[in-house]
N, C-alpha and C. Protein backbone atom coordinates (compact mmCIF):
# COMPACT_ATOMS: atom_id res chain seq x y z
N UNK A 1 47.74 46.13 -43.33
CA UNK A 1 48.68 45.25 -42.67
C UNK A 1 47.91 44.35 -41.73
N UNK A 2 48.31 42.77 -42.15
CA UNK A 2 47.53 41.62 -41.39
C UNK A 2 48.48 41.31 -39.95
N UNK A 3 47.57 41.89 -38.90
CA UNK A 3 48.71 41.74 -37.28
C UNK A 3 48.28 40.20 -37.13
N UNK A 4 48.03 39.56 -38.15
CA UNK A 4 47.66 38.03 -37.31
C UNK A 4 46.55 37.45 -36.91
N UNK A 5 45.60 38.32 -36.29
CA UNK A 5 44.18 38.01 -36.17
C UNK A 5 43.49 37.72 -37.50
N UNK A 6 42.91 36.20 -37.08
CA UNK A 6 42.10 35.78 -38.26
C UNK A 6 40.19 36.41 -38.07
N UNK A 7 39.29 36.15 -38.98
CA UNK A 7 38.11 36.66 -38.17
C UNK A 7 36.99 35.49 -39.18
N UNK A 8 35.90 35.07 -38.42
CA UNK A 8 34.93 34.63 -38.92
C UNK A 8 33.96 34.47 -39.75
N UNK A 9 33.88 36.18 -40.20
CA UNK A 9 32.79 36.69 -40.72
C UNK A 9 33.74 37.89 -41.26
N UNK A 10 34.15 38.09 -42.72
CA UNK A 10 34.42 39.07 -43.31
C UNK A 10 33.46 40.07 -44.01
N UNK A 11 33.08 40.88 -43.68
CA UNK A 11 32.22 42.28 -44.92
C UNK A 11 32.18 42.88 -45.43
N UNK A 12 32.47 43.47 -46.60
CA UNK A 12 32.69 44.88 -47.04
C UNK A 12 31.80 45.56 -48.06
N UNK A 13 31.93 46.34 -48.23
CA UNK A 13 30.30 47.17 -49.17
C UNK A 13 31.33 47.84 -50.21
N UNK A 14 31.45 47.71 -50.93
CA UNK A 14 31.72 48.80 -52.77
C UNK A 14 33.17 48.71 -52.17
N UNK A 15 34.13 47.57 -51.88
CA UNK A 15 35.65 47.25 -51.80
C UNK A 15 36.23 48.02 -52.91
N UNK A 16 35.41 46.96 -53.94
CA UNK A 16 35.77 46.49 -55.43
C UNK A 16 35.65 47.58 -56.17
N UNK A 17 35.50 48.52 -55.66
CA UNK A 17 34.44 49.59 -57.04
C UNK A 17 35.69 49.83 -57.68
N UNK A 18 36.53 50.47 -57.36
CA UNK A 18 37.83 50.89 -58.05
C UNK A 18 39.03 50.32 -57.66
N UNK A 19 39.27 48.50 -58.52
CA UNK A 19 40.61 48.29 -58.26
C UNK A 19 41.76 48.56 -58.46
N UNK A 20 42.85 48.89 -57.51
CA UNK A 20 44.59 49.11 -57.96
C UNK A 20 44.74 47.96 -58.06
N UNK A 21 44.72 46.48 -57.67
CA UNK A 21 45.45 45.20 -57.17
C UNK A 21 43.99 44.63 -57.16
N UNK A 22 43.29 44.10 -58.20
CA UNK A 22 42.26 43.22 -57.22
C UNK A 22 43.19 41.59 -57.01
N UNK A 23 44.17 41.10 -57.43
CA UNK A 23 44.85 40.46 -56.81
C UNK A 23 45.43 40.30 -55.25
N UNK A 24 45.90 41.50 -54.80
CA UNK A 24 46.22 41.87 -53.42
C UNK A 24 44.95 41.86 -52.68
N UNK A 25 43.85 42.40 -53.40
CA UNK A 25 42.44 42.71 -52.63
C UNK A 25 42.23 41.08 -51.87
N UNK A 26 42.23 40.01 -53.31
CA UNK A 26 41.82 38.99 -52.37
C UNK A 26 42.65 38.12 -51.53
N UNK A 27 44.33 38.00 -52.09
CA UNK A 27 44.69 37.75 -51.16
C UNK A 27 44.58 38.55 -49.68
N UNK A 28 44.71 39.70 -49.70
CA UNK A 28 44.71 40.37 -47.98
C UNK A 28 43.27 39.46 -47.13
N UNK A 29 42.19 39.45 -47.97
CA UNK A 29 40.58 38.65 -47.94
C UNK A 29 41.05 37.58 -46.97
N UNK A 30 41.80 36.72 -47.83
CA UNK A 30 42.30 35.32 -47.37
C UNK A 30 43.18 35.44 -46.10
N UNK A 31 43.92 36.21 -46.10
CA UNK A 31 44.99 36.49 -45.33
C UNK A 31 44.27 36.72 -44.12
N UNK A 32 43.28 37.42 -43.68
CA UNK A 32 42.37 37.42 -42.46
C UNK A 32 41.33 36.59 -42.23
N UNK A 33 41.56 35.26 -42.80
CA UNK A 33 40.14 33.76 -43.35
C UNK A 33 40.81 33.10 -41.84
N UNK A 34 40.13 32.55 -41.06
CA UNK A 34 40.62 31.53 -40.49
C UNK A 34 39.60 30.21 -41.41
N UNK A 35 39.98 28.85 -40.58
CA UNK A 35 39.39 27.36 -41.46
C UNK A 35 38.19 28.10 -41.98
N UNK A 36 36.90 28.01 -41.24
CA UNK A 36 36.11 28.09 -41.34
C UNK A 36 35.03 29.39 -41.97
N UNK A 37 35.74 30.38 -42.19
CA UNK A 37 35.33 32.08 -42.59
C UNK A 37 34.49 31.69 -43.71
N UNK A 38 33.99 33.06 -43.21
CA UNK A 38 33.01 33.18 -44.64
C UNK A 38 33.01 34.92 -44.87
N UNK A 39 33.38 35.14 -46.18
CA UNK A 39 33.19 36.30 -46.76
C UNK A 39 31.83 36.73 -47.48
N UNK A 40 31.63 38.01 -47.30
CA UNK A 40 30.99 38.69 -48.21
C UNK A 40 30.93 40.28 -48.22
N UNK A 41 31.33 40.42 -50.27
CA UNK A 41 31.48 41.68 -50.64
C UNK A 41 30.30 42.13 -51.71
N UNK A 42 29.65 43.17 -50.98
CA UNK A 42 29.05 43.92 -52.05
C UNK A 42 30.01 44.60 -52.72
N UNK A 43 29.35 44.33 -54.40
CA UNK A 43 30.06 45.64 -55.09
C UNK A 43 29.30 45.56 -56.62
N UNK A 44 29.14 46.54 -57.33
CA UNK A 44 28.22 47.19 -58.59
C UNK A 44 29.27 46.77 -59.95
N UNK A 45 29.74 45.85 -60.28
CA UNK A 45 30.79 46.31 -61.53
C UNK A 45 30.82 47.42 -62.04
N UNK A 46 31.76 48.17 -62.15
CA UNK A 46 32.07 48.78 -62.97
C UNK A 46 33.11 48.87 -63.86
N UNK A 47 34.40 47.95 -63.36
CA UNK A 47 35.17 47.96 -64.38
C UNK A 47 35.47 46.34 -64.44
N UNK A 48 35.14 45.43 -65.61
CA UNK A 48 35.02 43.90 -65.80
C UNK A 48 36.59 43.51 -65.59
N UNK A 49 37.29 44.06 -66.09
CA UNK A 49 38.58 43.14 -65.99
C UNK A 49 38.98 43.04 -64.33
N UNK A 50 39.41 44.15 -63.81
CA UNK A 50 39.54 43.92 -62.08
C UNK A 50 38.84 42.99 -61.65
N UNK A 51 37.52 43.33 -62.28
CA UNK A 51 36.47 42.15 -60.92
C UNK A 51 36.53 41.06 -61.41
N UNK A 52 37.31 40.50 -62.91
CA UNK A 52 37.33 39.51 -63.11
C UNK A 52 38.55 39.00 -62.84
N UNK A 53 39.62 39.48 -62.63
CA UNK A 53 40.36 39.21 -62.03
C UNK A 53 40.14 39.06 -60.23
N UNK A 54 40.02 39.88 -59.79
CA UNK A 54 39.51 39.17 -58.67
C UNK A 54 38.85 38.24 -58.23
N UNK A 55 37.45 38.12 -58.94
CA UNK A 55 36.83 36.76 -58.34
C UNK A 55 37.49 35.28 -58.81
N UNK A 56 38.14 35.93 -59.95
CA UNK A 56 39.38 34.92 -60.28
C UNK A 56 40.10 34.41 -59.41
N UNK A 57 41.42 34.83 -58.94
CA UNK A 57 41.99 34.77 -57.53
C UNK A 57 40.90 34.38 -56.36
N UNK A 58 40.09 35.03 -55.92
CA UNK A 58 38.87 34.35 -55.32
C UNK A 58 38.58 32.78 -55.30
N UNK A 59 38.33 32.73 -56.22
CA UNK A 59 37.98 31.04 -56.84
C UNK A 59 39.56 30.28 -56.58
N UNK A 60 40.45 30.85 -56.90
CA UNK A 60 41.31 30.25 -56.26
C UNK A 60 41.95 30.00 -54.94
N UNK A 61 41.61 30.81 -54.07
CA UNK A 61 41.79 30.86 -52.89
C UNK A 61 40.45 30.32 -51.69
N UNK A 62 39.48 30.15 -51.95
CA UNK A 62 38.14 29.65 -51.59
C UNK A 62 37.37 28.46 -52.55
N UNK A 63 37.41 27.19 -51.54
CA UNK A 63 36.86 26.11 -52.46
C UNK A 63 35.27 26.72 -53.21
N UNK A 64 34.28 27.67 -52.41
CA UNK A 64 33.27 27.83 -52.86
C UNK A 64 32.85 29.47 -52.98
N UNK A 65 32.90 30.09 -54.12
CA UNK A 65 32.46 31.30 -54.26
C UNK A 65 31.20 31.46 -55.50
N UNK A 66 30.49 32.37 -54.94
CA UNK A 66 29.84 32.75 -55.63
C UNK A 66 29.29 33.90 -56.23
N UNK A 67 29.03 34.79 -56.76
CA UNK A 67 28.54 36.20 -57.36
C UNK A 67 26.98 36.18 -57.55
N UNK A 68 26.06 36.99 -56.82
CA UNK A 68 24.94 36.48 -56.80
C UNK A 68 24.28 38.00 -56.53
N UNK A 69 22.63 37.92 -57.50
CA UNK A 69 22.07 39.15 -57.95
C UNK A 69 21.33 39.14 -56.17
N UNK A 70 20.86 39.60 -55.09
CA UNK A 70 20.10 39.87 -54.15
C UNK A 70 18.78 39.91 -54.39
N UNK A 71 17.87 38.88 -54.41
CA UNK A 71 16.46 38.76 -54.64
C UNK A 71 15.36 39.54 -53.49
N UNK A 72 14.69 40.20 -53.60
CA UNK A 72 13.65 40.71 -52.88
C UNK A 72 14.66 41.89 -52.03
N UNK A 73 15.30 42.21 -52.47
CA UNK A 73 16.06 43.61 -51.75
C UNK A 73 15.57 44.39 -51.91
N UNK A 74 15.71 45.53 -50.98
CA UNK A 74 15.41 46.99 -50.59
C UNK A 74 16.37 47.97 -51.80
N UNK A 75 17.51 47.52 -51.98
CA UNK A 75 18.35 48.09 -52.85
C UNK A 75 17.80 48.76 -53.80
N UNK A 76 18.44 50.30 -54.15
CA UNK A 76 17.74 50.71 -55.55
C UNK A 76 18.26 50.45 -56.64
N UNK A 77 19.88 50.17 -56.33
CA UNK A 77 20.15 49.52 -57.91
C UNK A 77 20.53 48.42 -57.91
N UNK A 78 19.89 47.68 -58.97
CA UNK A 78 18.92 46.08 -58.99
C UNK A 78 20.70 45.45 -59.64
N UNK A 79 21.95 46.24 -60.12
CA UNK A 79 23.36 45.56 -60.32
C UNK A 79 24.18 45.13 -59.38
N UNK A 80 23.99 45.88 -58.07
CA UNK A 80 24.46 45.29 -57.11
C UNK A 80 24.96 44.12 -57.00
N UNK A 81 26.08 43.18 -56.86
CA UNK A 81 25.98 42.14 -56.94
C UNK A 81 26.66 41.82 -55.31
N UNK A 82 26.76 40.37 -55.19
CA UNK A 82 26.84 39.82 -53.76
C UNK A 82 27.73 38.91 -53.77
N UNK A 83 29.61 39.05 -53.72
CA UNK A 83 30.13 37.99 -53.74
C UNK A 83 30.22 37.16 -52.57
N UNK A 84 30.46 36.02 -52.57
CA UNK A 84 30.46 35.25 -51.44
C UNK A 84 30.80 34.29 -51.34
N UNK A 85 31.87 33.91 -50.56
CA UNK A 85 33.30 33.19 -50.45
C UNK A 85 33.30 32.43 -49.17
N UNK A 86 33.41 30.70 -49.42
CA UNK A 86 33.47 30.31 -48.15
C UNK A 86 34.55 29.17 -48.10
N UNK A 87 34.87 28.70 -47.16
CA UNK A 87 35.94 27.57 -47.06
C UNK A 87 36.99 28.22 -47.63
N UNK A 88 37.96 28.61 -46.62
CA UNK A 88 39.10 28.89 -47.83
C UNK A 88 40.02 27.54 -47.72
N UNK A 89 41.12 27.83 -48.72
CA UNK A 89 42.01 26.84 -48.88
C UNK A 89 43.10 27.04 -48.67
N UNK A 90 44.07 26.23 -47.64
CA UNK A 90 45.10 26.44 -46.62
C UNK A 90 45.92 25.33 -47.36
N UNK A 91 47.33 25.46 -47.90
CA UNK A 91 48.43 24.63 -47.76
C UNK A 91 48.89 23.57 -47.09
């Protein structure tokens, strides 16, 4: 539940791993965006349709997103991926 506070800098680590709603996932995302926010979610695919649905919705709700492998990371597994969402788009 969104009390209203928007925030700057969104983060989350393995959100995505198991979606019920990745629809709801990104709207709630947006729903705490003020103008200027910028998101970013780690998460490993594991199941393609959710996350493609989500970054779906994503792309629609943020003029600029991207899904991106982490170069020169510490990480041990090299699937990791790095979404990252900026500008959202307001009515």
């Amino acid at each position: 539940r969104n009390d209203g506070r928007k925030y700057p800098v969104i983060i989350g680590a393995d959100v995505v791993a198991s979606l019920y709603d990745p629809i709801k996932l990104a709207e709630t995302l947006h729903s705490l965006c003020q103008e200027d926010s910028k998101v970013y979610i780690s998460y490993k695919s594991r199941l393609d349709g959710p996350h493609e649905l989500f970054e779906g919705r994503m792309r629609e709700l943020f003029e600029t997103v991207e899904s991106i492998l982490p170069q020169g990371s510490r990480n041990k597994n090299p699937s990791v991926r790095i979404l990252q969402a900026f500008k959202p788009k307001f009515n």
